[in-house]
Coordinates of C-alpha atoms in Angstrom, one line a residue:
M74 CA -65.2 -171.6 -41.5
K75 CA -68.3 -170.6 -39.5
W76 CA -66.2 -168.4 -37.2
K77 CA -64.9 -166.5 -40.3
L78 CA -68.4 -165.9 -41.5
F79 CA -69.5 -164.8 -38.1
F80 CA -66.5 -162.5 -37.7
G81 CA -67.0 -161.0 -41.1
A82 CA -70.7 -160.3 -40.4
A83 CA -69.9 -158.7 -37.1
I84 CA -67.4 -156.4 -38.7
V85 CA -69.9 -155.3 -41.4
L86 CA -72.6 -154.7 -38.7
L87 CA -70.3 -152.8 -36.4
T88 CA -68.7 -150.6 -39.1
G89 CA -72.0 -150.0 -40.8
C90 CA -73.5 -148.5 -37.6
N91 CA -70.8 -145.9 -37.0
K92 CA -72.8 -143.0 -38.2
E93 CA -72.8 -139.9 -36.0
P94 CA -76.2 -139.2 -34.6
V95 CA -77.9 -136.2 -36.2
N96 CA -78.4 -133.4 -33.8
L97 CA -81.2 -131.4 -35.5
A98 CA -82.2 -129.5 -32.4
A99 CA -78.7 -128.5 -31.1
D100 CA -78.9 -124.9 -32.4
I101 CA -82.6 -124.2 -31.4
E102 CA -82.7 -120.8 -29.7
M103 CA -85.5 -119.0 -27.9
I104 CA -85.5 -115.3 -29.1
N105 CA -88.6 -114.0 -27.4
S106 CA -91.2 -115.0 -24.8
D107 CA -94.3 -113.5 -23.4
Q108 CA -97.1 -114.3 -21.0
S109 CA -100.6 -113.0 -20.2
G110 CA -101.8 -112.0 -16.8
C111 CA -104.4 -114.1 -15.1
N112 CA -107.1 -114.7 -17.8
G113 CA -110.0 -113.1 -16.0
W114 CA -111.0 -115.5 -13.3
K115 CA -109.5 -117.2 -10.3
S116 CA -110.4 -120.5 -8.8
T117 CA -109.5 -122.9 -6.1
S118 CA -110.0 -125.9 -8.4
L119 CA -108.2 -127.2 -11.5
E120 CA -111.2 -126.8 -13.8
S121 CA -110.5 -124.5 -16.7
E122 CA -111.0 -123.9 -20.3
E123 CA -109.4 -126.4 -22.7
E124 CA -105.6 -126.3 -22.5
Y125 CA -104.1 -126.3 -25.9
F126 CA -101.1 -125.4 -28.0
I127 CA -100.6 -123.6 -31.4
I128 CA -97.4 -123.7 -33.4
E129 CA -96.9 -121.7 -36.5
P130 CA -94.2 -119.9 -38.5
T131 CA -94.0 -116.1 -38.1
G132 CA -91.5 -115.6 -41.0
E133 CA -87.8 -115.6 -41.5
G134 CA -87.2 -119.0 -39.9
I135 CA -89.0 -118.1 -36.7
F136 CA -91.7 -120.3 -35.1
R137 CA -94.1 -119.3 -32.4
I138 CA -95.1 -121.9 -29.8
E139 CA -98.2 -120.8 -27.8
H140 CA -99.6 -122.5 -24.8
F141 CA -103.2 -121.4 -23.9
N142 CA -105.0 -121.9 -20.5
T143 CA -102.1 -123.3 -18.6
M144 CA -102.9 -123.2 -14.9
F145 CA -100.6 -121.5 -12.4
N146 CA -100.9 -119.7 -9.1
C147 CA -103.1 -116.6 -9.4
C148 CA -100.4 -114.3 -8.0
L149 CA -97.0 -114.8 -9.4
P150 CA -94.5 -112.2 -8.1
Q151 CA -92.0 -112.7 -10.9
G152 CA -94.1 -114.5 -13.6
I153 CA -93.5 -117.7 -15.5
E154 CA -90.1 -118.8 -16.7
I155 CA -89.9 -120.4 -20.1
E156 CA -86.9 -122.4 -21.2
I157 CA -86.4 -124.0 -24.6
Y158 CA -83.5 -126.3 -25.5
G159 CA -82.8 -129.0 -28.0
I160 CA -81.1 -132.4 -27.8
G161 CA -81.0 -134.8 -30.8
D162 CA -84.2 -134.4 -32.7
T163 CA -86.2 -133.2 -29.6
I164 CA -87.1 -129.7 -28.6
F165 CA -87.9 -129.3 -24.9
F166 CA -90.4 -126.6 -23.9
S167 CA -90.3 -126.1 -20.2
E168 CA -92.5 -123.7 -18.1
K169 CA -92.6 -123.0 -14.4
E170 CA -93.2 -120.3 -11.8
K171 CA -90.1 -118.2 -11.4
V172 CA -90.9 -117.7 -7.7
P173 CA -93.8 -119.8 -6.4
G174 CA -97.0 -117.8 -5.8
E175 CA -98.4 -118.0 -2.3
C176 CA -102.1 -117.2 -3.0
R177 CA -104.7 -119.8 -2.4
C178 CA -106.0 -119.8 -6.0
I179 CA -105.0 -120.7 -9.5
C180 CA -105.9 -119.2 -12.9
P181 CA -105.2 -119.8 -16.6
Y182 CA -102.4 -118.0 -18.3
D183 CA -101.4 -117.9 -22.0
I184 CA -97.7 -118.1 -22.7
S185 CA -95.7 -118.0 -25.9
A186 CA -92.1 -118.2 -27.1
D187 CA -90.5 -117.7 -30.5
I188 CA -87.7 -120.1 -31.6
T189 CA -85.3 -120.0 -34.4
N190 CA -82.5 -122.2 -36.0
T191 CA -84.8 -125.0 -37.0
V192 CA -84.4 -126.9 -40.3
D193 CA -87.3 -128.2 -42.4
D194 CA -87.5 -131.6 -40.7
E195 CA -89.5 -133.6 -38.2
Y196 CA -88.9 -132.9 -34.5
V197 CA -90.3 -134.3 -31.3
L198 CA -91.6 -131.4 -29.2
C199 CA -91.6 -132.3 -25.4
F200 CA -93.6 -130.1 -23.0
I201 CA -92.6 -129.9 -19.4
K202 CA -94.5 -127.9 -16.7
D203 CA -93.1 -127.5 -13.2
N204 CA -90.6 -130.3 -13.8
D205 CA -93.4 -132.7 -14.7
R206 CA -93.6 -134.0 -18.3
L207 CA -96.9 -133.2 -19.9
G208 CA -96.1 -135.3 -23.0
A209 CA -94.6 -135.0 -26.5
I210 CA -95.7 -134.8 -30.1
S211 CA -93.9 -135.3 -33.4
L212 CA -94.2 -132.4 -35.8
F213 CA -92.7 -131.4 -39.2
F214 CA -91.4 -127.9 -39.0
D215 CA -91.5 -125.9 -42.3
D216 CA -92.9 -122.6 -43.5
E217 CA -96.3 -124.1 -44.2
M218 CA -97.0 -125.7 -40.8
Y219 CA -99.9 -124.8 -38.6
E220 CA -100.5 -127.1 -35.7
R221 CA -103.2 -126.9 -33.0
F222 CA -103.5 -129.7 -30.4
T223 CA -104.6 -130.2 -26.8
V224 CA -102.6 -131.5 -23.9
S225 CA -104.6 -134.8 -24.2
D226 CA -103.3 -135.2 -27.7
L227 CA -99.7 -135.4 -26.4
S228 CA -98.1 -138.8 -26.2
K229 CA -96.8 -139.8 -22.7
Y230 CA -94.2 -142.1 -24.3
P231 CA -93.0 -140.9 -27.7

């Protein structure tokens, strides 16, 4: 009798967990990106102004993700590459030098990207710089959102 109860409970558990995972971020698309030049000063050390992000809607289902004071080589022959893609409920925001700069200095840059195809829901936003994970944050995307946070606010293990 116990084996029937065990078998019945196993069937209920296994069939009850057959939901397809929701892929909220599958259709996320970057429609525009931009970067500043070196923001006025060059240095040989990593000290800089506070590095922070702002995320806000710009209308018609478009959200702008801005990264301020991100440090890169002070001479970038081809600029900064931004890649955005989604997996599950996570939006990945990746930035790196297209071609590594060869100057012996660094400086802060401001970069931004516009994304579309979000739905009003909670996403995990994961930031990657030069293939190193800066961290992640959970945010609710809707037409009323305005988020400002620093790199130190990011969770290393969301």
